[in-house]
Amino acid sequence: MTENAHQQPSAPHTELPTQYAPADVEGPLYERWVERGYFEADEKSDKPPYTIVIPPPNVTGSLHLGHAFEHTLIDALTRRKRMQGFETLWQPGMDHAGIATQNVVERELGKEGKSRHDLGREAFVERVWQWKGESGGQISGQMRRLGDGVAWSRERFTMDEGLSQAVQTIFKRLYDDELIYRAERIINWCPRCLTAISDIEVEYQDDDGELVSMKYGEGDDTIVVATTRAETMLGDTAVAVHPDDERYRHLVGKEIRLPLTDRSIPVVADTHVDPEFGTGAVKVTPAHDPNDFEIGQRHNLPSLTVMDEHAVITAHGPFQGLDRLEARSAIVAALRAEGRIVAEKRPYVHSVGHCSRCKTTIEPRLSMQWWVKVGPLAKAAGDAVRDGRVKIHPQEMEKRYFDWVDNLHDWCISRQLWWGHRIPVWYGPNGEVVCVGPDDEAPGGEGWRQDTDVLDTWFSSGLWPFSTLGWPERTESLAKFYPNSVLVTGYDILFFWVARMMMFGLYAMDGTPPFHTIALHGMVRDQFGKKMSKSFGNAVNPLDWMDKYGSDALRFTLARGANPGVDVPIGEDWVQGSRNFANKIWNATRFALMNGATVDGPLPDASAMSATDRWILSRLNSVVAEVDAFYEDFQFAKLSDALFHFAWDEVFDWYVELSKTTFQAGGEPAKVSQRVLGEVLDVTLKLLHPVVPFVTETLWTTLTGGESVVVADWPTDSGFRDPAAEQEIESLQSVITEVRRFRADQGLQPGQRVPARLTLEGTALAPHEAAIRQLLRLQPEGEAFSATATLPVAGATVALDLSGTIDVAAERKRLAKDLAAAEKEKAQAHAKLGNEAFLAKAPDQVVDKIRGRLAKADEDIARIGAQLDRLPEA
């Protein structure tokens, strides 16, 4: 074990309250940590750096279980590294969340009977800043509740002055390198938010729609196409068929009449068409479908926009002015009247994209937007993982990463919003286009105007690992803390946020990736594995559980479920169990302090220790090594489980109990065990601290008199192992466990004392007779002792006199009745499983249930038989 550099000489122990009250402890403790600057990072330090950025939560957000889960993992990593002597930076901050924030403020304005257009752009943006100052950032206070050890003095916001400069700088560089361009392409359009939205902001769900098959052309030139969006047929500029489809070879190159319009459209041959699907012919609407747009580009087809930004029909004719859904019904009715409807399928369930913010059905729409040419950037992002500069953990997630970055389409970065980083491009009166960097002066004079769009939120958050450190300036912080050590984030944003950070980091930082390791975790689900959602009625506010059980309990539950890349189920019962664990730690430490546990001075020599002392220190060092290995592999569930079982089972349930007789006897052995118990608790509390920081801080400072476990030295494996002591205590545990089980089987109360004769001579258990008798409530044999049950275990013999405690005859009769019932159950299960006719007809789950009954009957027969064997004849 290491000596603690910050640990002061032990002060007299302060008596702990009888119960742990998290609500009284957590808030003041956290503020003390912040006031003392424990979470701050010094770029001038000569300590090795360890950097993690927080995935910036939206300024509109509040703490949900996903945040609590992710923050717990990051906090555990950074707290451990801080204790290991690293200059640790956990970089906090928030995202301006363009659409979400604009929607919030627009709703507030709506309550006043106003829209953003009533205020105008400048006043509206000012109103958003006002809202941000008054109501935004609620999550910061909630992060403090959870115990997040972030460097608050370095908190950043994606719209602050420094990050705005970084956004302008990289936009200008990409533009000058011809990696940003403006073009008319198909985008996801929200008719409610009135903006393009990214792929991640589109949620797909199965909707009830309709599939309408309709006839284009006349006579021999007739062709049938099917669509779920009949209203878009007003913008059709072709029908496409596969080049090898013999059915339509005579039509390729011909013009056919488009119903309800005065236009004719060509039939084109394109390999995109699947001849086996439907009729093998598809309508082509280049301005309203991404695949159709690509076909249109290949065949030089015109793109006719037939809907405005509100999804209202603009095409001249009887449908002009109708909403898209109204137009859909009207157009189908008109086609039906002309006899052009071949088939209608309702309901037709199909996947439909919705805006994640307002749930409106998105509309693919041809629009002039700004784009990032991602080809060379994505290649660099893929190469950084392929050549090992960046590790993805778990490794099996690499395939998903490559599938994405190797097939990236150009990225639409413009949004038709007012809140966000405005695109730094100016247009002149004579068609001039000027991109302005942060040090450039914007062109002035009559007729010059700035682009009205803002940048996608992911553009600025993609700069997060280096913009938060002062880039584009070459700051000391950037030199010290870039690249980040690890990125901890959910696999669900691997493609959107992680890939963008990789592309921008490699581009801006001369080929240096933004982090060494990407550690991916799953999503939090309810205890049945179902996605948490308000609509499902299973969403949980983590603050409620923290109020009820304490922050440590929530954190430990989340960490204990965190297997790399795998979703995490959580239920309230599990949080309650973690609260019980915190109470167990508290009570065990109280016992230790009351019995003189100490950290004063070096550990006694092993020769002065009992086998129990040597056993627990041997196990302690093994656990230190095990926990370190799990941390390095991001195995939070395994390290939490290892600590739980070591602390509860081995330290509290065994070592503390076995030490009671030593403490009662006093003398030198008691002093040795007091020092060993102090050491074990000192190290165990340090190992637990990164995951459960509040209760461990209170207990550790009380036990050791040290300044704070936050800045204590992380334990190291001293190499001490004692296999012989471990084997000896395992034998002792076997004796105690076996006799306890027998006592329970006989219906004896835990505190009921029973006369016993122990035969321990010649075994390693001889020194433990006092402990065995105390733990098993075995009193010495008297003159009238009569062994009515004998248990041989671990080379020893325990003979019990049950004559005064149980009615042997009645007990044998009861057990014989139970044995007969178990044998009958076995015979019935055997008969059914041996019946071929039954097995042929019975469902698998019924057969499995009967097999389970058979296995249970076998177990019961063996158990009851063993109990009968141990009882004397009546």
Coordinates of C-alpha atoms in Angstrom, one line a residue, residues 327-806:
A327 CA -53.4 17.6 -51.2
R328 CA -52.6 13.8 -50.9
S329 CA -56.3 13.0 -50.5
A330 CA -57.4 15.4 -53.1
I331 CA -55.0 14.1 -55.7
V332 CA -55.9 10.5 -55.1
A333 CA -59.6 11.4 -55.5
A334 CA -58.9 13.2 -58.7
L335 CA -56.8 10.3 -60.1
R336 CA -59.6 7.9 -59.1
A337 CA -62.1 10.0 -61.0
E338 CA -59.9 9.7 -64.1
G339 CA -59.8 5.9 -63.6
R340 CA -56.1 6.0 -63.0
I341 CA -56.0 4.3 -59.6
V342 CA -55.0 0.7 -60.0
A343 CA -54.8 -0.3 -56.3
E344 CA -55.0 1.3 -52.9
K345 CA -53.6 -0.3 -49.7
R346 CA -54.7 1.2 -46.4
P347 CA -53.3 1.1 -43.8
Y348 CA -49.9 0.7 -45.2
V349 CA -47.3 0.6 -42.3
H350 CA -44.0 2.1 -43.3
S351 CA -41.1 3.9 -41.7
V352 CA -41.5 7.7 -41.7
G353 CA -39.0 10.3 -40.5
H354 CA -40.1 12.8 -37.9
C355 CA -38.4 15.9 -36.4
S356 CA -37.0 14.9 -33.1
R357 CA -37.8 18.3 -31.6
C358 CA -41.4 18.9 -32.7
K359 CA -42.4 15.4 -34.0
T360 CA -43.6 16.8 -37.4
T361 CA -43.1 14.5 -40.4
I362 CA -40.0 15.7 -42.2
E363 CA -40.2 16.5 -45.9
P364 CA -37.2 15.8 -48.2
R365 CA -36.8 19.0 -50.0
L366 CA -34.5 20.5 -52.7
S367 CA -32.8 23.5 -51.1
M368 CA -29.7 25.7 -51.5
Q369 CA -27.6 24.9 -48.5
W370 CA -24.0 25.0 -47.3
W371 CA -22.1 21.7 -47.3
V372 CA -18.8 20.2 -46.0
K373 CA -17.0 18.0 -48.5
V374 CA -16.3 15.1 -46.2
G375 CA -14.4 12.8 -48.4
P376 CA -10.8 13.6 -47.4
L377 CA -11.8 14.4 -43.8
A378 CA -13.6 11.1 -43.4
K379 CA -10.7 9.2 -44.9
A380 CA -8.4 10.8 -42.3
A381 CA -10.8 9.8 -39.6
G382 CA -10.9 6.2 -40.7
D383 CA -7.1 6.0 -41.1
A384 CA -6.6 7.2 -37.5
V385 CA -8.4 4.2 -36.2
R386 CA -7.0 1.8 -38.8
D387 CA -3.4 2.7 -38.0
G388 CA -3.9 2.5 -34.2
R389 CA -3.6 6.2 -33.3
V390 CA -7.1 6.0 -31.9
K391 CA -8.5 2.9 -30.2
I392 CA -12.3 2.2 -30.1
H393 CA -13.5 0.3 -27.1
P394 CA -15.1 -2.2 -27.2
Q395 CA -13.2 -3.2 -30.4
E396 CA -16.2 -4.8 -32.0
M397 CA -17.6 -1.3 -32.4
E398 CA -14.9 -0.5 -35.0
K399 CA -16.9 -2.1 -37.8
R400 CA -19.8 0.3 -37.2
Y401 CA -17.4 3.2 -37.2
F402 CA -15.8 2.2 -40.5
D403 CA -19.2 1.5 -42.1
W404 CA -20.1 5.1 -41.3
V405 CA -16.9 7.1 -42.1
D406 CA -16.2 5.0 -45.2
N407 CA -19.6 5.8 -46.7
L408 CA -20.2 9.4 -45.5
H409 CA -22.2 11.7 -47.8
D410 CA -21.4 15.4 -47.8
W411 CA -22.7 17.1 -44.7
C412 CA -25.3 19.8 -44.8
I413 CA -24.2 22.4 -42.2
S414 CA -26.6 25.3 -42.8
R415 CA -29.8 25.8 -40.7
Q416 CA -32.5 28.3 -41.3
L417 CA -32.5 29.5 -37.7
W418 CA -31.7 32.8 -35.9
W419 CA -30.0 31.2 -32.9
G420 CA -26.6 29.9 -33.6
H421 CA -23.3 30.7 -35.3
R422 CA -24.2 32.8 -38.3
I423 CA -22.5 31.7 -41.5
P424 CA -19.6 34.1 -42.0
V425 CA -20.2 34.7 -45.7
W426 CA -21.2 38.0 -47.3
Y427 CA -22.9 38.5 -50.7
G428 CA -22.2 41.6 -52.8
P429 CA -24.5 43.6 -55.1
N430 CA -22.8 42.2 -58.2
G431 CA -22.7 38.5 -57.2
E432 CA -19.6 38.7 -55.0
V433 CA -19.2 36.0 -52.3
V434 CA -16.7 36.8 -49.5
C435 CA -16.0 34.4 -46.6
V436 CA -14.9 36.4 -43.5
G437 CA -12.5 35.1 -40.9
P438 CA -12.4 36.3 -37.3
D439 CA -9.6 38.8 -38.0
D440 CA -11.1 40.0 -41.3
E441 CA -13.3 43.0 -41.7
A442 CA -16.7 42.3 -43.2
P443 CA -17.3 44.0 -46.5
G444 CA -19.5 47.1 -46.2
G445 CA -21.3 49.4 -48.5
E446 CA -24.7 49.4 -50.2
G447 CA -26.0 46.0 -51.4
W448 CA -23.8 43.8 -49.2
R449 CA -25.6 41.4 -46.9
Q450 CA -24.6 38.5 -44.7
D451 CA -25.9 34.9 -45.2
T452 CA -29.0 34.5 -43.0
D453 CA -28.4 30.9 -42.1
V454 CA -26.6 29.6 -39.0
L455 CA -24.4 26.5 -38.7
D456 CA -25.6 23.1 -37.5
T457 CA -25.0 22.7 -33.8
W458 CA -22.8 19.7 -34.5
F459 CA -20.4 22.0 -36.4
S460 CA -19.4 23.8 -33.2
S461 CA -19.6 20.8 -31.0
G462 CA -17.3 19.0 -33.4
L463 CA -14.5 21.4 -32.3
W464 CA -15.1 20.8 -28.6
P465 CA -11.8 18.9 -27.7
F466 CA -9.6 21.7 -28.9
S467 CA -11.8 24.9 -29.1
T468 CA -12.4 24.6 -25.3
L469 CA -8.6 24.7 -24.8
G470 CA -8.2 28.0 -26.6
W471 CA -7.7 27.0 -30.3
P472 CA -7.0 28.7 -32.7
E473 CA -4.5 30.3 -30.3
R474 CA -1.6 27.9 -29.4
T475 CA -2.3 28.2 -25.7
E476 CA -0.5 26.4 -22.8
S477 CA -3.8 24.5 -22.1
L478 CA -3.9 23.3 -25.7
A479 CA -0.3 22.1 -25.5
K480 CA -0.8 20.4 -22.1
F481 CA -4.2 18.8 -22.5
Y482 CA -4.6 18.0 -26.2
P483 CA -5.2 15.3 -27.4
N484 CA -7.7 14.1 -24.9
S485 CA -6.9 10.9 -23.1
V486 CA -10.3 9.3 -23.7
L487 CA -13.7 10.1 -25.0
V488 CA -16.5 8.5 -23.0
T489 CA -19.8 8.6 -25.0
G490 CA -22.8 6.6 -26.1
Y491 CA -22.6 4.4 -29.2
D492 CA -25.7 6.2 -30.4
I493 CA -23.8 9.3 -31.4
L494 CA -20.7 7.5 -32.6
F495 CA -21.5 8.6 -36.1
F496 CA -22.7 12.1 -35.5
W497 CA -20.5 13.7 -32.8
V498 CA -17.5 11.4 -32.6
A499 CA -17.0 11.3 -36.4
R500 CA -17.2 15.0 -36.6
M501 CA -14.7 15.5 -33.8
M502 CA -12.3 13.1 -35.5
M503 CA -12.6 14.9 -38.8
F504 CA -12.2 18.4 -37.4
G505 CA -9.5 17.5 -34.9
L506 CA -7.3 15.8 -37.5
Y507 CA -7.8 18.7 -39.9
A508 CA -7.2 21.6 -37.4
M509 CA -4.5 20.0 -35.3
D510 CA -2.1 18.9 -38.1
G511 CA -3.1 15.3 -38.1
T512 CA -3.2 14.8 -34.4
P513 CA -6.5 13.0 -33.5
P514 CA -8.6 14.6 -30.7
F515 CA -8.3 11.6 -28.3
H516 CA -6.4 8.4 -27.8
T517 CA -9.3 6.2 -27.0
I518 CA -13.0 6.2 -27.7
A519 CA -14.8 4.3 -24.9
L520 CA -18.4 3.6 -26.0
H521 CA -21.2 2.8 -23.6
G522 CA -24.8 1.7 -24.1
M523 CA -28.1 3.4 -23.2
V524 CA -29.9 3.3 -19.9
R525 CA -33.1 1.2 -20.0
D526 CA -35.7 0.2 -17.4
Q527 CA -35.3 -3.0 -15.4
F528 CA -37.1 -5.0 -18.1
G529 CA -34.7 -3.7 -20.8
K530 CA -37.2 -1.4 -22.4
K531 CA -36.2 2.1 -23.6
M532 CA -37.1 4.8 -21.1
S533 CA -39.7 7.2 -22.4
K534 CA -42.4 9.5 -20.9
S535 CA -44.8 8.0 -23.4
F536 CA -44.1 4.6 -22.1
G537 CA -44.6 5.8 -18.5
N538 CA -41.2 4.4 -17.4
A539 CA -39.0 7.5 -17.5
V540 CA -37.2 8.3 -14.2
N541 CA -36.0 11.6 -12.9
P542 CA -32.6 10.7 -11.4
L543 CA -33.0 13.6 -8.9
D544 CA -35.9 11.7 -7.3
W545 CA -33.7 8.7 -6.7
M546 CA -30.9 10.8 -5.4
D547 CA -33.3 12.6 -3.0
K548 CA -34.6 9.2 -1.8
Y549 CA -31.4 7.1 -1.6
G550 CA -28.4 9.5 -2.1
S551 CA -26.2 10.2 -5.0
D552 CA -23.8 7.5 -4.2
A553 CA -26.5 4.8 -4.4
L554 CA -27.5 6.0 -7.9
R555 CA -23.9 6.2 -9.1
F556 CA -23.0 2.7 -7.8
T557 CA -26.1 1.2 -9.4
L558 CA -25.3 2.8 -12.8
A559 CA -21.6 1.8 -12.6
R560 CA -22.5 -1.7 -11.6
G561 CA -24.5 -2.1 -14.8
A562 CA -22.0 -0.6 -17.2
N563 CA -20.5 -3.2 -19.5
P564 CA -18.7 -1.7 -22.5
G565 CA -21.0 -0.9 -25.4
V566 CA -24.0 -2.7 -23.8
D567 CA -27.3 -1.1 -22.7
V568 CA -27.8 -0.7 -19.0
P569 CA -31.0 -1.8 -17.3
I570 CA -31.9 -0.1 -14.0
G571 CA -34.7 -0.3 -11.5
E572 CA -35.5 1.4 -8.2
D573 CA -34.9 -1.9 -6.2
W574 CA -31.3 -1.9 -7.4
V575 CA -30.8 1.7 -6.2
Q576 CA -32.2 0.8 -2.9
G577 CA -29.8 -2.2 -2.7
S578 CA -26.9 0.2 -3.4
R579 CA -28.1 2.5 -0.6
N580 CA -28.0 -0.6 1.7
F581 CA -24.4 -1.1 0.5
A582 CA -23.5 2.5 1.5
N583 CA -25.1 1.9 4.9
K584 CA -23.1 -1.3 5.3
I585 CA -19.8 0.6 4.6
W586 CA -20.9 3.2 7.1
N587 CA -21.7 0.7 9.9
A588 CA -18.6 -1.3 9.3
T589 CA -16.4 1.8 9.6
R590 CA -18.3 2.8 12.8
F591 CA -17.5 -0.6 14.3
A592 CA -13.9 -0.3 13.2
L593 CA -13.5 3.1 14.9
M594 CA -15.2 1.9 18.0
N595 CA -12.7 -1.0 18.2
G596 CA -9.6 1.1 17.7
A597 CA -8.9 0.7 14.0
T598 CA -6.0 2.9 13.1
V599 CA -3.8 4.0 10.2
D600 CA -0.9 5.1 12.5
G601 CA 2.5 3.8 11.7
P602 CA 3.6 1.1 9.3
L603 CA 1.9 -2.3 9.1
P604 CA 3.2 -4.9 11.5
D605 CA 5.5 -7.6 10.2
A606 CA 3.6 -10.5 8.7
S607 CA 5.1 -12.8 11.3
A608 CA 3.2 -10.9 14.0
M609 CA -0.1 -11.2 12.2
S610 CA -2.7 -13.9 12.6
A611 CA -3.8 -16.0 9.6
T612 CA -6.9 -13.9 9.4
D613 CA -4.9 -10.7 9.2
R614 CA -2.6 -12.1 6.5
W615 CA -5.6 -13.5 4.6
I616 CA -7.4 -10.1 4.3
L617 CA -4.2 -8.3 3.3
S618 CA -3.5 -10.9 0.7
R619 CA -7.0 -10.6 -0.7
L620 CA -6.8 -6.8 -0.5
N621 CA -3.7 -6.7 -2.8
S622 CA -5.4 -9.0 -5.2
V623 CA -8.4 -6.8 -5.4
V624 CA -6.2 -3.7 -5.9
A625 CA -4.7 -5.4 -8.9
E626 CA -8.0 -6.6 -10.2
V627 CA -9.7 -3.2 -10.0
D628 CA -6.8 -1.5 -11.8
A629 CA -7.0 -4.0 -14.6
F630 CA -10.8 -3.5 -14.9
Y631 CA -10.3 0.3 -15.0
E632 CA -7.8 0.1 -17.8
D633 CA -10.3 -2.0 -19.8
F634 CA -13.3 0.3 -19.0
Q635 CA -15.0 -2.6 -17.2
F636 CA -17.0 -0.5 -14.7
A637 CA -19.5 -3.3 -14.0
K638 CA -16.8 -5.8 -13.2
L639 CA -14.7 -3.4 -11.0
S640 CA -17.9 -2.3 -9.1
D641 CA -18.9 -5.9 -8.6
A642 CA -15.4 -6.9 -7.4
L643 CA -15.4 -4.1 -4.9
F644 CA -19.0 -4.9 -3.7
H645 CA -18.2 -8.5 -3.0
F646 CA -14.8 -7.8 -1.4
A647 CA -16.1 -5.0 0.9
W648 CA -19.4 -6.6 1.9
D649 CA -18.5 -10.4 1.8
E650 CA -14.9 -10.5 2.8
V651 CA -14.2 -7.4 4.8
F652 CA -17.5 -6.7 6.6
D653 CA -19.0 -10.2 6.8
W654 CA -15.9 -12.2 7.4
Y655 CA -12.9 -10.2 8.5
V656 CA -14.8 -7.9 10.9
E657 CA -16.7 -10.8 12.4
L658 CA -13.6 -12.9 12.8
S659 CA -11.7 -10.0 14.4
K660 CA -14.3 -9.5 17.2
T661 CA -12.9 -12.3 19.3
T662 CA -9.4 -10.8 18.9
F663 CA -10.6 -7.4 19.9
Q664 CA -12.4 -8.8 22.9
A665 CA -9.3 -10.7 24.0
G666 CA -7.1 -7.6 23.8
G667 CA -3.3 -7.6 24.0
E668 CA -0.8 -7.5 21.2
P669 CA -2.9 -9.5 18.7
A670 CA -5.7 -7.0 19.0
K671 CA -3.3 -4.1 18.3
V672 CA -2.1 -5.9 15.2
S673 CA -5.6 -6.4 14.0
Q674 CA -6.6 -2.8 14.7
R675 CA -3.8 -1.6 12.4
V676 CA -4.7 -4.2 9.8
L677 CA -8.4 -3.3 9.9
G678 CA -7.4 0.4 9.6
E679 CA -5.3 -0.4 6.5
V680 CA -8.0 -2.5 4.9
L681 CA -10.6 0.2 5.4
D682 CA -8.2 2.9 4.2
V683 CA -7.5 1.1 1.0
T684 CA -11.0 -0.1 0.4
L685 CA -12.5 3.4 0.8
K686 CA -9.9 4.8 -1.6
L687 CA -10.8 2.0 -4.2
L688 CA -14.5 2.8 -3.8
H689 CA -14.2 6.6 -3.8
P690 CA -14.3 7.2 -7.6
V691 CA -17.7 5.5 -7.8
V692 CA -19.2 6.5 -4.4
P693 CA -17.4 9.7 -3.5
F694 CA -19.5 11.2 -0.8
V695 CA -19.8 8.4 1.8
T696 CA -16.1 7.4 1.3
E697 CA -14.9 11.0 1.8
T698 CA -16.8 11.2 5.1
L699 CA -15.5 7.9 6.3
W700 CA -12.0 8.2 5.1
T701 CA -11.3 11.6 6.6
T702 CA -12.8 10.4 9.9
L703 CA -10.7 7.2 9.9
T704 CA -7.4 8.7 8.8
G705 CA -7.6 12.4 9.7
G706 CA -6.4 13.0 6.2
E707 CA -7.2 16.2 4.2
S708 CA -9.4 14.5 1.6
V709 CA -9.7 11.2 -0.2
V710 CA -10.1 13.2 -3.5
V711 CA -6.4 14.0 -3.4
A712 CA -5.2 10.9 -1.6
D713 CA -2.8 8.5 -3.3
W714 CA -4.4 5.7 -5.2
P715 CA -3.6 2.3 -3.7
T716 CA -1.0 0.1 -5.4
D717 CA -0.5 -3.6 -5.2
S718 CA 2.4 -4.2 -2.8
G719 CA 2.8 -7.7 -4.1
F720 CA 2.0 -9.3 -0.7
R721 CA 0.2 -12.6 -1.1
D722 CA -0.3 -15.4 1.4
P723 CA -1.9 -18.5 -0.3
A724 CA -1.6 -20.5 2.8
A725 CA -3.5 -18.0 4.9
E726 CA -6.1 -17.8 2.1
Q727 CA -6.5 -21.5 2.1
E728 CA -6.8 -21.6 5.9
I729 CA -9.5 -19.0 6.0
E730 CA -11.3 -20.6 3.2
S731 CA -11.4 -23.8 5.3
L732 CA -12.7 -21.8 8.3
Q733 CA -15.4 -20.2 6.1
S734 CA -16.4 -23.7 4.9
V735 CA -16.9 -24.9 8.5
I736 CA -18.9 -21.9 9.5
T737 CA -21.0 -21.9 6.3
E738 CA -21.8 -25.6 6.5
V739 CA -22.8 -25.5 10.2
R740 CA -24.9 -22.4 9.7
R741 CA -26.7 -24.1 6.8
F742 CA -27.3 -27.2 9.0
R743 CA -28.6 -25.1 11.8
A744 CA -31.0 -23.3 9.4
D745 CA -32.2 -26.6 8.0
Q746 CA -33.0 -27.8 11.5
G747 CA -35.0 -24.6 12.2
L748 CA -32.7 -23.3 14.8
Q749 CA -32.8 -19.5 15.5
P750 CA -29.6 -17.7 14.6
G751 CA -28.9 -16.7 18.2
Q752 CA -29.9 -20.0 19.7
R753 CA -26.9 -21.5 21.5
V754 CA -26.1 -25.3 21.0
P755 CA -23.6 -27.5 22.9
A756 CA -20.9 -28.7 20.6
R757 CA -17.7 -30.7 20.5
L758 CA -15.0 -29.4 18.0
T759 CA -12.3 -31.8 16.8
L760 CA -9.8 -29.5 15.2
E761 CA -6.5 -31.1 16.2
G762 CA -4.1 -31.6 13.3
T763 CA -5.9 -29.1 11.2
A764 CA -5.2 -25.4 10.4
L765 CA -8.4 -24.6 12.2
A766 CA -7.1 -25.2 15.7
P767 CA -6.3 -21.5 16.4
H768 CA -9.8 -20.5 15.4
E769 CA -11.9 -22.4 17.9
A770 CA -12.9 -19.3 19.8
A771 CA -14.0 -17.6 16.6
I772 CA -15.9 -20.7 15.4
R773 CA -17.8 -21.0 18.7
Q774 CA -18.6 -17.3 18.7
L775 CA -19.8 -17.1 15.1
L776 CA -21.8 -20.3 15.3
R777 CA -23.3 -19.8 18.8
L778 CA -21.7 -23.1 20.0
Q779 CA -21.3 -23.4 23.8
P780 CA -18.9 -25.9 25.4
E781 CA -20.0 -29.5 25.9
G782 CA -21.2 -30.3 29.3
E783 CA -21.1 -33.5 31.3
A784 CA -24.4 -34.7 29.8
F785 CA -23.3 -33.9 26.2
S786 CA -24.7 -36.4 23.7
A787 CA -23.7 -35.9 20.0
T788 CA -27.0 -36.1 18.1
A789 CA -25.5 -34.8 14.8
T790 CA -22.0 -34.9 13.5
L791 CA -20.7 -32.8 10.6
P792 CA -17.3 -33.6 9.1
V793 CA -16.0 -30.6 7.1
A794 CA -12.6 -29.2 5.9
G795 CA -10.8 -32.0 7.9
A796 CA -12.5 -31.0 11.1
T797 CA -15.5 -32.5 12.9
V798 CA -18.3 -30.6 14.6
A799 CA -20.5 -32.7 16.8
L800 CA -23.8 -31.0 18.0
D801 CA -26.1 -32.0 20.8
L802 CA -29.6 -31.1 19.6
S803 CA -31.4 -33.0 22.2
G804 CA -32.4 -29.9 24.1
T805 CA -33.2 -27.8 21.1
I806 CA -35.2 -29.9 18.6

